[in-house]
Amino acid sequence: MDHGRERAHGELTRVLREHAGRLTASLVHVLGDFAAAEDVVADAVETALRRWPVDGVPDHPDAWLLTVARRRGLDVLRRRTVYRDKLARLDWPPRGDPDDRLRLVFVCCHPALPRAGQIALTLRAVCGLTTAQIAAAFLVPEATVAQRLTRAKRKIAEAGIPYRVPSDAELPDRLDQVLAVVYLLFNEGYLTSGGDRSQARDLADDAEWLAAQLAWLMPRRAEVLGLLALIRLHQARADARFTPGGDLVLLRDQDRGRWDRAAIAEATALLERAAALRCPGPYQLQAAIVAVHAEAPAWEATDWFQITVLYDMLLALAPSPVHRLNRAIALGHTPPPHGGPAAALAALDALTPADRRALERYPLLHATRAELLRALDRPRAARAADRRALELATNPAQQALLRQRLTWD
Amino acid sequence: MKYVLMFAETEEFAQRLAAMSESERQEEFARVGEWFAEHAAHITHHTRLQPHHTATTVRLTGDQAVVTDGPFVEGKEVVSGFAELDVADLDQALAIAAAWPGCPVVEIRPLV
């Protein structure tokens, strides 16, 4: 895709994303049927993607989408007279309130749906992606995504999954599911796990948009703000993460002049707002860790001890092998007496068998070991660890980096 | 909507129950009784099954009925009872199931 077309495509994506979810939400409200509403909007989105590049984006994209959805809906719902009548009487703007979109998110991320179904449904119903775009973003066949969507929608209808915002008592658990979906989308977009994605939709951007919508709809939920801050702190540094050739640049080698300082300051302020709600959680702590990195003027000036402490807090709330590995990395950079490469290697060696099994196929574990072993002047063991990391890495940029390190030695 | 909750026991659960004193076991049963009382308005029917060693399975293949000893799936989780609920939606059924104080696994199925 050339630059002009790519920009036009980005614009199209943003407009669709802004309106498709809203329209789905209002149609579910009007029709009272999630699957029917989702279908006609998905169809209108497909039509827009064909027509807008030729005719230009209409002045009122929302009204345009509604008109197409209604016309198409009357056709699709031929046999279902109840919906036809409701659709035919539908006026612009359709009834509905901001809460409608929140209901939409919660039904898409219902815990009774499998994770892959939650993701596909959220992308389509809330973000306005097409089945083809979801398939391209996750490198799976379009038929697989179509099947996940069909199954998820059938389960919603047949198992009686309600279309509502969970009660206060249920909300913390249900919100965890929603945030997990958004975070997973962000990670998938931020560190694509293989293949050539130049044509794929930018999932990191979709995840940021979703988190921003959630933060607007639920401004008093600390973890929602924490997740948005986390995503924005990463995004603020995205430009410096790759060379023009597409190779990954390590945090330590990044040109910090290319970081968006204003965006970092804004995200940090957001994180402070979250902290003021006095309800700490894993996303806020991860954001705090990223903020320590983002605020360091140089790699050498990073407050590693602070990062180690934040990882200890994170592990207390959300024990995970990956967080333990990251804590060991931070410990390796912490100057003595609190840390150092020997302490970090000891921490890795002290991982429980279960943690070790979980991390065994994770390239970063081996790359980290290699780095620590090199710092401790054990080059042969270091090379073996690097080779293991290279075997496991699936991301082309990661592979290039590891390969380069092996040649340098 | 109507749902059936299928209660399933595990071996660990059976062992834990067996290791209890009589009074502890009575307490467990009392908690289950309280659950039934609390949700009585939504429970239209419930029943408990005899232990799984009493199960017999009939497989109808072609024109033959093959009778074998045991449940149809030999799994770690064995269905031990049912309760039929009449509630608004899956979330209400989930909330009731989540409060179940008995065996450790509950499957929820909507009725046709």
Short mmCIF file of C-alpha atoms in Angstrom, two decimals:
data_model
loop_
_atom_site.label_atom_id
_atom_site.label_comp_id
_atom_site.label_asym_id
_atom_site.label_seq_id
_atom_site.Cartn_x
_atom_site.Cartn_y
_atom_site.Cartn_z
CA MET A 1 0.00 0.00 0.00
CA ASP A 2 1.48 3.42 -0.91
CA HIS A 3 1.53 6.26 1.60
CA GLY A 4 -1.50 8.20 0.35
CA ARG A 5 -3.71 5.16 0.18
CA GLU A 6 -2.52 4.00 3.57
CA ARG A 7 -3.52 7.37 5.07
CA ALA A 8 -6.91 7.25 3.35
CA HIS A 9 -7.39 3.71 4.63
CA GLY A 10 -6.52 4.83 8.17
CA GLU A 11 -9.08 7.64 7.93
CA LEU A 12 -11.73 5.20 6.70
CA THR A 13 -10.93 2.82 9.56
CA ARG A 14 -11.26 5.59 12.14
CA VAL A 15 -14.60 6.79 10.79
CA LEU A 16 -16.02 3.27 10.67
CA ARG A 17 -14.76 2.48 14.16
CA GLU A 18 -16.33 5.65 15.52
CA HIS A 19 -19.76 4.79 14.17
CA ALA A 20 -20.12 1.04 13.65
CA GLY A 21 -20.18 0.13 17.36
CA ARG A 22 -22.63 2.91 18.17
CA LEU A 23 -24.92 1.77 15.38
CA THR A 24 -24.74 -1.87 16.47
CA ALA A 25 -25.53 -0.82 20.04
CA SER A 26 -28.58 1.21 18.98
CA LEU A 27 -29.81 -1.52 16.67
CA VAL A 28 -29.57 -4.16 19.40
CA HIS A 29 -31.58 -1.75 21.51
CA VAL A 30 -34.22 -1.35 18.79
CA LEU A 31 -34.35 -4.93 17.50
CA GLY A 32 -33.74 -6.66 20.80
CA ASP A 33 -31.63 -9.21 18.95
CA PHE A 34 -27.85 -9.07 19.15
CA ALA A 35 -27.06 -11.39 16.22
CA ALA A 36 -29.48 -9.69 13.81
CA ALA A 37 -28.17 -6.21 14.66
CA GLU A 38 -24.56 -7.33 14.37
CA ASP A 39 -25.21 -8.92 10.99
CA VAL A 40 -26.80 -5.91 9.31
CA VAL A 41 -24.14 -3.52 10.64
CA ALA A 42 -21.32 -5.84 9.50
CA ASP A 43 -22.95 -5.81 6.10
CA ALA A 44 -23.14 -2.01 6.05
CA VAL A 45 -19.44 -1.85 7.01
CA GLU A 46 -18.53 -4.13 4.09
CA THR A 47 -20.52 -1.87 1.77
CA ALA A 48 -18.81 1.24 3.14
CA LEU A 49 -15.37 -0.30 2.57
CA ARG A 50 -16.30 -0.87 -1.08
CA ARG A 51 -18.00 2.45 -1.72
CA TRP A 52 -16.17 5.07 0.33
CA PRO A 53 -12.76 4.64 -1.33
CA VAL A 54 -14.53 5.40 -4.66
CA ASP A 55 -17.23 7.90 -3.65
CA GLY A 56 -15.43 9.48 -0.71
CA VAL A 57 -16.45 9.40 2.96
CA PRO A 58 -20.01 10.82 3.24
CA ASP A 59 -20.68 13.99 5.26
CA HIS A 60 -22.72 12.07 7.79
CA PRO A 61 -21.15 8.61 7.91
CA ASP A 62 -23.46 7.54 10.75
CA ALA A 63 -26.63 8.40 8.80
CA TRP A 64 -25.18 6.75 5.71
CA LEU A 65 -24.41 3.54 7.63
CA LEU A 66 -27.87 3.50 9.17
CA THR A 67 -29.55 3.91 5.77
CA VAL A 68 -27.52 1.06 4.28
CA ALA A 69 -28.01 -1.10 7.37
CA ARG A 70 -31.75 -0.51 7.26
CA ARG A 71 -32.07 -1.24 3.54
CA ARG A 72 -29.89 -4.28 3.80
CA GLY A 73 -31.59 -5.34 7.03
CA LEU A 74 -35.02 -5.27 5.44
CA ASP A 75 -33.63 -7.59 2.83
CA VAL A 76 -31.74 -9.92 5.16
CA LEU A 77 -34.55 -10.09 7.71
CA ARG A 78 -37.16 -10.79 5.05
CA ARG A 79 -38.54 -13.74 6.90
CA ARG A 80 -38.44 -12.19 10.31
CA THR A 81 -41.35 -9.76 10.22
CA VAL A 82 -40.93 -8.56 13.80
CA TYR A 83 -37.49 -7.13 13.04
CA ARG A 84 -38.57 -5.81 9.64
CA ASP A 85 -41.31 -3.73 11.22
CA LYS A 86 -38.99 -2.40 13.88
CA LEU A 87 -36.32 -1.54 11.29
CA ALA A 88 -38.82 0.11 8.96
CA ARG A 89 -40.01 2.42 11.75
CA LEU A 90 -36.45 3.32 12.77
CA ASP A 91 -35.71 7.07 12.60
CA TRP A 92 -32.48 8.98 12.57
CA PRO A 93 -30.88 9.33 15.03
CA PRO A 94 -31.77 5.96 16.54
CA ARG A 95 -32.62 5.89 20.21
CA GLY A 96 -29.92 4.76 22.57
CA ASP A 97 -27.57 6.11 25.19
CA PRO A 98 -23.84 5.79 25.89
CA ASP A 99 -24.61 2.82 28.12
CA ASP A 100 -25.73 0.89 25.06
CA ARG A 101 -22.15 0.61 23.90
CA LEU A 102 -21.06 -0.53 27.31
CA ARG A 103 -23.69 -3.28 27.18
CA LEU A 104 -22.32 -4.23 23.78
CA VAL A 105 -18.78 -4.57 25.14
CA PHE A 106 -19.92 -6.64 28.13
CA VAL A 107 -21.95 -9.06 26.01
CA CYS A 108 -19.04 -9.50 23.56
CA CYS A 109 -16.66 -10.27 26.44
CA HIS A 110 -19.05 -12.46 28.43
CA PRO A 111 -17.14 -15.15 30.38
CA ALA A 112 -19.42 -17.86 28.94
CA LEU A 113 -17.81 -17.21 25.52
CA PRO A 114 -14.39 -18.61 24.59
CA ARG A 115 -11.60 -16.03 24.48
CA ALA A 116 -11.18 -16.28 20.69
CA GLY A 117 -14.91 -15.65 20.28
CA GLN A 118 -14.81 -12.68 22.66
CA ILE A 119 -12.00 -11.13 20.65
CA ALA A 120 -13.58 -11.66 17.22
CA LEU A 121 -16.94 -10.39 18.41
CA THR A 122 -15.50 -7.31 20.10
CA LEU A 123 -13.50 -6.40 17.00
CA ARG A 124 -16.48 -6.79 14.73
CA ALA A 125 -19.36 -5.47 16.80
CA VAL A 126 -17.56 -2.74 18.75
CA CYS A 127 -14.66 -1.70 16.50
CA GLY A 128 -16.30 -2.30 13.13
CA LEU A 129 -13.69 -4.65 11.68
CA THR A 130 -14.69 -7.04 8.92
CA THR A 131 -14.24 -10.78 9.24
CA ALA A 132 -11.46 -10.56 6.62
CA GLN A 133 -9.63 -7.86 8.60
CA ILE A 134 -9.80 -9.91 11.81
CA ALA A 135 -8.49 -12.97 9.95
CA ALA A 136 -5.61 -10.95 8.48
CA ALA A 137 -4.72 -9.44 11.86
CA PHE A 138 -4.52 -12.84 13.56
CA LEU A 139 -3.17 -14.78 10.58
CA VAL A 140 -5.98 -17.32 10.65
CA PRO A 141 -8.25 -18.35 7.75
CA GLU A 142 -11.31 -16.16 7.25
CA ALA A 143 -13.54 -19.25 7.62
CA THR A 144 -12.14 -19.80 11.13
CA VAL A 145 -13.05 -16.26 12.21
CA ALA A 146 -16.49 -16.57 10.58
CA GLN A 147 -17.09 -19.78 12.52
CA ARG A 148 -15.96 -18.23 15.82
CA LEU A 149 -18.36 -15.34 15.25
CA THR A 150 -21.26 -17.62 14.35
CA ARG A 151 -20.70 -19.85 17.37
CA ALA A 152 -20.37 -16.92 19.74
CA LYS A 153 -23.56 -15.32 18.46
CA ARG A 154 -25.45 -18.60 18.65
CA LYS A 155 -24.32 -19.10 22.21
CA ILE A 156 -25.45 -15.58 23.17
CA ALA A 157 -28.90 -16.28 21.77
CA GLU A 158 -29.35 -19.90 22.84
CA ALA A 159 -27.71 -19.85 26.26
CA GLY A 160 -29.54 -16.68 27.26
CA ILE A 161 -26.57 -14.35 27.72
CA PRO A 162 -28.23 -11.06 28.71
CA TYR A 163 -27.60 -7.74 27.02
CA ARG A 164 -26.84 -5.55 30.00
CA VAL A 165 -24.15 -3.93 32.08
CA PRO A 166 -23.31 -6.28 34.98
CA SER A 167 -24.49 -5.35 38.47
CA ASP A 168 -22.02 -3.75 40.89
CA ALA A 169 -21.43 -7.12 42.55
CA GLU A 170 -20.52 -8.83 39.25
CA LEU A 171 -18.72 -5.89 37.70
CA PRO A 172 -15.14 -6.41 38.95
CA ASP A 173 -14.97 -9.97 37.53
CA ARG A 174 -16.73 -9.07 34.32
CA LEU A 175 -14.57 -5.99 33.82
CA ASP A 176 -11.48 -8.17 34.17
CA GLN A 177 -12.66 -10.14 31.12
CA VAL A 178 -13.17 -6.97 29.07
CA LEU A 179 -9.79 -5.53 30.05
CA ALA A 180 -8.09 -8.87 29.29
CA VAL A 181 -9.53 -8.79 25.76
CA VAL A 182 -8.38 -5.19 25.20
CA TYR A 183 -4.92 -5.93 26.59
CA LEU A 184 -4.56 -9.03 24.46
CA LEU A 185 -5.52 -7.07 21.36
CA PHE A 186 -2.96 -4.44 22.24
CA ASN A 187 -0.20 -6.99 22.73
CA GLU A 188 -1.10 -8.75 19.51
CA GLY A 189 -0.85 -5.44 17.66
CA TYR A 190 2.19 -4.16 19.52
CA LEU A 191 4.32 -7.23 19.09
CA THR A 192 2.88 -9.10 16.14
CA SER A 193 3.86 -12.70 16.50
CA GLY A 194 4.92 -13.53 12.96
CA GLY A 195 4.28 -13.02 9.29
CA ASP A 196 4.03 -9.93 7.14
CA ARG A 197 1.33 -7.70 8.59
CA SER A 198 1.77 -4.62 6.41
CA GLN A 199 -1.80 -5.04 5.16
CA ALA A 200 -3.29 -5.84 8.55
CA ARG A 201 -5.40 -3.49 10.61
CA ASP A 202 -3.45 -1.85 13.41
CA LEU A 203 -4.79 -3.75 16.42
CA ALA A 204 -2.75 -1.68 18.88
CA ASP A 205 -4.58 1.38 17.63
CA ASP A 206 -7.96 -0.38 17.95
CA ALA A 207 -7.06 -1.45 21.49
CA GLU A 208 -6.13 2.12 22.45
CA TRP A 209 -9.42 3.35 21.04
CA LEU A 210 -11.36 0.68 22.94
CA ALA A 211 -9.58 1.49 26.20
CA ALA A 212 -10.29 5.20 25.66
CA GLN A 213 -13.99 4.48 25.12
CA LEU A 214 -14.09 2.37 28.29
CA ALA A 215 -12.30 5.10 30.26
CA TRP A 216 -14.88 7.60 29.03
CA LEU A 217 -17.76 5.29 29.94
CA MET A 218 -16.32 4.20 33.30
CA PRO A 219 -14.17 7.13 34.51
CA ARG A 220 -14.14 5.91 38.13
CA ARG A 221 -12.75 2.43 37.48
CA ALA A 222 -9.05 2.67 38.34
CA GLU A 223 -7.96 -0.35 36.30
CA VAL A 224 -9.66 0.98 33.16
CA LEU A 225 -7.65 4.20 33.48
CA GLY A 226 -4.58 2.12 34.31
CA LEU A 227 -4.91 0.06 31.15
CA LEU A 228 -5.40 3.16 29.00
CA ALA A 229 -2.31 4.76 30.60
CA LEU A 230 -0.33 1.56 29.99
CA ILE A 231 -1.31 1.43 26.32
CA ARG A 232 -0.59 5.14 25.80
CA LEU A 233 2.81 4.92 27.49
CA HIS A 234 3.73 2.17 25.04
CA GLN A 235 2.26 3.97 22.05
CA ALA A 236 4.16 7.17 22.93
CA ARG A 237 7.40 5.29 22.26
CA ALA A 238 6.22 3.23 19.30
CA ASP A 239 8.11 5.28 16.68
CA ALA A 240 11.46 4.50 18.27
CA ARG A 241 10.88 0.74 18.48
CA PHE A 242 11.76 -0.13 14.91
CA THR A 243 14.47 0.88 12.47
CA PRO A 244 13.30 2.18 9.07
CA GLY A 245 14.09 -1.34 7.82
CA GLY A 246 11.64 -2.85 10.33
CA ASP A 247 14.19 -4.26 12.80
CA LEU A 248 13.33 -4.18 16.48
CA VAL A 249 15.33 -1.66 18.53
CA LEU A 250 15.94 -2.62 22.16
CA LEU A 251 14.77 -0.19 24.82
CA ARG A 252 18.36 0.56 25.72
CA ASP A 253 19.27 1.52 22.14
CA GLN A 254 16.15 3.54 21.38
CA ASP A 255 16.53 7.19 20.42
CA ARG A 256 14.65 8.74 23.34
CA GLY A 257 14.43 11.99 21.39
CA ARG A 258 11.80 10.27 19.27
CA TRP A 259 9.60 9.47 22.23
CA ASP A 260 6.48 11.61 22.44
CA ARG A 261 7.18 13.45 25.71
CA ALA A 262 3.81 15.25 25.72
CA ALA A 263 1.95 11.94 25.33
CA ILE A 264 4.07 10.40 28.11
CA ALA A 265 3.25 13.30 30.44
CA GLU A 266 -0.47 12.95 29.64
CA ALA A 267 -0.46 9.20 30.23
CA THR A 268 1.41 9.68 33.52
CA ALA A 269 -1.20 12.23 34.62
CA LEU A 270 -3.90 9.69 33.73
CA LEU A 271 -2.11 7.10 35.84
CA GLU A 272 -2.04 9.55 38.77
CA ARG A 273 -5.79 10.02 38.37
CA ALA A 274 -6.17 6.24 38.53
CA ALA A 275 -3.97 6.02 41.64
CA ALA A 276 -6.08 8.70 43.35
CA LEU A 277 -9.06 6.31 43.16
CA ARG A 278 -7.13 4.12 45.63
CA CYS A 279 -7.89 0.81 44.03
CA PRO A 280 -4.54 -0.55 42.83
CA GLY A 281 -4.41 -3.31 40.23
CA PRO A 282 -2.11 -5.09 37.78
CA TYR A 283 -2.67 -2.68 34.88
CA GLN A 284 -1.88 0.37 37.01
CA LEU A 285 1.29 -1.30 38.30
CA GLN A 286 2.41 -2.31 34.81
CA ALA A 287 1.74 1.25 33.66
CA ALA A 288 3.79 2.54 36.60
CA ILE A 289 6.68 0.31 35.53
CA VAL A 290 6.50 1.55 31.95
CA ALA A 291 6.26 5.13 33.28
CA VAL A 292 9.58 4.70 35.16
CA HIS A 293 11.19 3.70 31.84
CA ALA A 294 9.44 6.44 29.90
CA GLU A 295 10.53 9.14 32.34
CA ALA A 296 14.20 8.12 32.38
CA PRO A 297 16.22 10.58 30.27
CA ALA A 298 18.68 7.79 29.36
CA TRP A 299 18.92 4.01 29.74
CA GLU A 300 21.73 4.47 32.29
CA ALA A 301 19.50 6.78 34.35
CA THR A 302 16.69 4.20 34.73
CA ASP A 303 15.57 3.70 38.32
CA TRP A 304 15.86 -0.10 38.28
CA PHE A 305 15.43 -0.46 42.01
CA GLN A 306 12.06 1.30 41.76
CA ILE A 307 11.10 -1.07 38.92
CA THR A 308 12.05 -4.12 41.00
CA VAL A 309 9.87 -2.83 43.85
CA LEU A 310 6.95 -2.27 41.47
CA TYR A 311 7.35 -5.84 40.17
CA ASP A 312 7.23 -7.12 43.75
CA MET A 313 3.92 -5.29 44.21
CA LEU A 314 2.65 -6.62 40.89
CA LEU A 315 3.62 -10.20 41.80
CA ALA A 316 1.75 -9.87 45.09
CA LEU A 317 -1.43 -8.96 43.18
CA ALA A 318 -0.98 -11.04 40.03
CA PRO A 319 1.64 -13.79 40.31
CA SER A 320 2.80 -14.79 36.84
CA PRO A 321 5.92 -16.48 35.47
CA VAL A 322 6.42 -13.67 32.93
CA HIS A 323 6.31 -11.01 35.66
CA ARG A 324 8.85 -13.06 37.66
CA LEU A 325 11.13 -13.13 34.63
CA ASN A 326 10.75 -9.37 34.17
CA ARG A 327 11.51 -8.79 37.83
CA ALA A 328 14.71 -10.81 37.43
CA ILE A 329 15.65 -8.66 34.42
CA ALA A 330 15.13 -5.47 36.45
CA LEU A 331 17.11 -6.99 39.32
CA GLY A 332 19.97 -7.69 36.90
CA HIS A 333 20.21 -3.99 36.09
CA THR A 334 19.83 -2.81 39.69
CA PRO A 335 23.26 -1.82 41.03
CA PRO A 336 24.65 -3.72 44.06
CA PRO A 337 23.95 -4.22 46.90
CA HIS A 338 20.28 -4.60 45.84
CA GLY A 339 20.91 -6.36 42.54
CA GLY A 340 23.29 -7.22 39.69
CA PRO A 341 23.69 -10.02 37.08
CA ALA A 342 24.60 -12.68 39.65
CA ALA A 343 21.51 -11.90 41.76
CA ALA A 344 19.33 -11.95 38.62
CA LEU A 345 20.72 -15.29 37.43
CA ALA A 346 20.14 -16.67 40.92
CA ALA A 347 16.52 -15.43 40.75
CA LEU A 348 16.06 -17.21 37.40
CA ASP A 349 17.61 -20.38 38.81
CA ALA A 350 15.24 -20.14 41.78
CA LEU A 351 12.13 -20.21 39.56
CA THR A 352 9.74 -22.99 40.57
CA PRO A 353 9.53 -26.02 38.24
CA ALA A 354 6.02 -24.88 37.21
CA ASP A 355 7.30 -21.39 36.29
CA ARG A 356 10.22 -22.90 34.43
CA ARG A 357 7.90 -25.13 32.42
CA ALA A 358 5.69 -22.15 31.61
CA LEU A 359 8.66 -20.09 30.40
CA GLU A 360 10.64 -22.86 28.69
CA ARG A 361 9.32 -21.96 25.22
CA TYR A 362 9.46 -18.20 25.82
CA PRO A 363 12.39 -16.72 23.85
CA LEU A 364 12.89 -13.82 26.28
CA LEU A 365 13.83 -16.22 29.10
CA HIS A 366 16.71 -17.61 27.06
CA ALA A 367 17.73 -14.22 25.67
CA THR A 368 17.83 -12.88 29.24
CA ARG A 369 19.92 -15.79 30.48
CA ALA A 370 22.29 -15.20 27.58
CA GLU A 371 22.69 -11.57 28.52
CA LEU A 372 23.30 -12.34 32.19
CA LEU A 373 25.77 -15.12 31.38
CA ARG A 374 27.64 -12.76 29.07
CA ALA A 375 27.81 -10.13 31.83
CA LEU A 376 29.20 -12.83 34.15
CA ASP A 377 31.85 -13.72 31.54
CA ARG A 378 30.47 -17.14 30.58
CA PRO A 379 30.39 -16.71 26.76
CA ARG A 380 29.87 -20.38 25.85
CA ALA A 381 26.79 -20.84 28.01
CA ALA A 382 25.58 -17.44 26.74
CA ARG A 383 25.81 -18.55 23.10
CA ALA A 384 23.86 -21.72 23.84
CA ALA A 385 21.10 -19.69 25.47
CA ASP A 386 21.00 -17.27 22.51
CA ARG A 387 20.68 -20.17 20.09
CA ARG A 388 17.75 -21.57 22.11
CA ALA A 389 16.08 -18.12 22.06
CA LEU A 390 16.54 -17.91 18.28
CA GLU A 391 14.94 -21.33 17.80
CA LEU A 392 11.89 -20.16 19.70
CA ALA A 393 11.44 -16.61 18.38
CA THR A 394 8.57 -16.28 15.91
CA ASN A 395 8.61 -12.54 15.39
CA PRO A 396 10.85 -11.63 12.40
CA ALA A 397 12.16 -8.50 14.12
CA GLN A 398 13.03 -10.48 17.26
CA GLN A 399 14.73 -13.14 15.17
CA ALA A 400 16.82 -10.55 13.32
CA LEU A 401 17.96 -9.08 16.62
CA LEU A 402 18.99 -12.42 18.10
CA ARG A 403 20.74 -13.42 14.89
CA GLN A 404 22.71 -10.17 14.95
CA ARG A 405 23.80 -10.84 18.51
CA LEU A 406 25.05 -14.31 17.58
CA THR A 407 27.11 -12.90 14.68
CA TRP A 408 28.62 -10.15 16.81
CA ASP A 409 30.06 -12.48 19.40
CA MET B 1 -35.44 -19.07 30.77
CA LYS B 2 -35.03 -22.59 32.02
CA TYR B 3 -31.66 -24.12 32.75
CA VAL B 4 -30.43 -27.38 34.19
CA LEU B 5 -27.51 -27.34 36.58
CA MET B 6 -25.60 -30.61 36.39
CA PHE B 7 -23.59 -31.19 39.53
CA ALA B 8 -20.42 -33.18 39.13
CA GLU B 9 -18.20 -34.72 41.77
CA THR B 10 -14.48 -35.34 41.57
CA GLU B 11 -12.40 -37.99 43.26
CA GLU B 12 -10.73 -35.41 45.54
CA PHE B 13 -14.18 -34.21 46.60
CA ALA B 14 -15.34 -37.76 47.38
CA GLN B 15 -12.16 -38.38 49.39
CA ARG B 16 -12.52 -35.13 51.29
CA LEU B 17 -16.11 -36.03 52.12
CA ALA B 18 -15.13 -39.55 53.19
CA ALA B 19 -12.38 -38.22 55.46
CA MET B 20 -14.83 -35.98 57.34
CA SER B 21 -16.29 -36.76 60.73
CA GLU B 22 -20.02 -37.39 60.87
CA SER B 23 -20.74 -33.93 62.32
CA GLU B 24 -18.59 -32.21 59.63
CA ARG B 25 -20.48 -34.09 56.95
CA GLN B 26 -23.79 -33.02 58.49
CA GLU B 27 -22.59 -29.40 58.33
CA GLU B 28 -21.80 -29.79 54.63
CA PHE B 29 -25.25 -31.21 53.95
CA ALA B 30 -26.82 -28.41 55.98
CA ARG B 31 -25.08 -25.82 53.76
CA VAL B 32 -26.45 -27.54 50.65
CA GLY B 33 -29.90 -27.54 52.27
CA GLU B 34 -29.60 -23.79 52.91
CA TRP B 35 -28.68 -23.22 49.26
CA PHE B 36 -31.80 -25.06 48.11
CA ALA B 37 -33.92 -23.09 50.58
CA GLU B 38 -32.42 -19.76 49.55
CA HIS B 39 -33.03 -20.34 45.83
CA ALA B 40 -36.28 -22.27 46.19
CA ALA B 41 -38.18 -19.61 44.23
CA HIS B 42 -36.08 -20.40 41.14
CA ILE B 43 -35.64 -24.16 41.54
CA THR B 44 -38.44 -25.97 39.77
CA HIS B 45 -37.09 -29.47 40.29
CA HIS B 46 -34.02 -31.20 41.63
CA THR B 47 -32.75 -34.68 42.19
CA ARG B 48 -29.69 -36.53 43.39
CA LEU B 49 -28.25 -39.60 41.67
CA GLN B 50 -27.00 -42.83 43.22
CA PRO B 51 -23.18 -43.16 43.06
CA HIS B 52 -21.71 -43.73 39.61
CA HIS B 53 -20.84 -47.39 40.28
CA THR B 54 -24.59 -48.03 39.99
CA ALA B 55 -24.65 -46.70 36.39
CA THR B 56 -25.43 -48.87 33.38
CA THR B 57 -25.05 -47.64 29.80
CA VAL B 58 -27.00 -48.79 26.77
CA ARG B 59 -25.48 -48.08 23.36
CA LEU B 60 -27.88 -48.23 20.43
CA THR B 61 -25.87 -49.00 17.35
CA GLY B 62 -27.80 -50.24 14.32
CA ASP B 63 -30.49 -52.58 15.53
CA GLN B 64 -28.51 -53.68 18.58
CA ALA B 65 -28.69 -52.49 22.13
CA VAL B 66 -25.33 -53.07 23.82
CA VAL B 67 -25.47 -52.93 27.58
CA THR B 68 -22.30 -52.12 29.54
CA ASP B 69 -21.49 -51.47 33.15
CA GLY B 70 -20.63 -47.90 34.17
CA PRO B 71 -21.36 -44.32 33.07
CA PHE B 72 -21.11 -43.33 29.37
CA VAL B 73 -17.95 -41.33 29.93
CA GLU B 74 -15.28 -42.53 32.28
CA GLY B 75 -14.06 -39.16 33.42
CA LYS B 76 -12.61 -37.49 36.48
CA GLU B 77 -15.86 -35.56 36.88
CA VAL B 78 -18.98 -37.61 37.49
CA VAL B 79 -22.51 -36.20 37.38
CA SER B 80 -24.13 -36.67 40.77
CA GLY B 81 -27.33 -34.65 40.55
CA PHE B 82 -29.49 -32.14 38.71
CA ALA B 83 -31.44 -29.00 39.49
CA GLU B 84 -33.78 -27.26 37.09
CA LEU B 85 -33.87 -23.46 37.34
CA ASP B 86 -36.34 -20.93 36.04
CA VAL B 87 -34.53 -17.58 35.90
CA ALA B 88 -34.28 -14.43 33.74
CA ASP B 89 -31.02 -15.22 31.96
CA LEU B 90 -27.64 -16.95 32.05
CA ASP B 91 -26.18 -14.38 34.44
CA GLN B 92 -28.79 -15.18 37.07
CA ALA B 93 -28.17 -18.92 36.59
CA LEU B 94 -24.42 -18.28 36.90
CA ALA B 95 -24.87 -16.32 40.11
CA ILE B 96 -26.92 -19.15 41.66
CA ALA B 97 -24.43 -21.79 40.49
CA ALA B 98 -21.50 -19.75 41.82
CA ALA B 99 -23.05 -19.87 45.31
CA TRP B 100 -23.41 -23.70 45.25
CA PRO B 101 -21.70 -25.06 48.38
CA GLY B 102 -21.57 -28.77 47.35
CA CYS B 103 -19.48 -30.65 44.80
CA PRO B 104 -16.84 -28.65 42.92
CA VAL B 105 -18.12 -28.67 39.29
CA VAL B 106 -21.43 -27.39 37.91
CA GLU B 107 -22.38 -27.42 34.23
CA ILE B 108 -25.18 -25.11 33.13
CA ARG B 109 -27.33 -25.96 30.11
CA PRO B 110 -30.30 -24.04 28.80
CA LEU B 111 -33.39 -26.15 28.14
CA VAL B 112 -34.99 -26.17 24.71
#
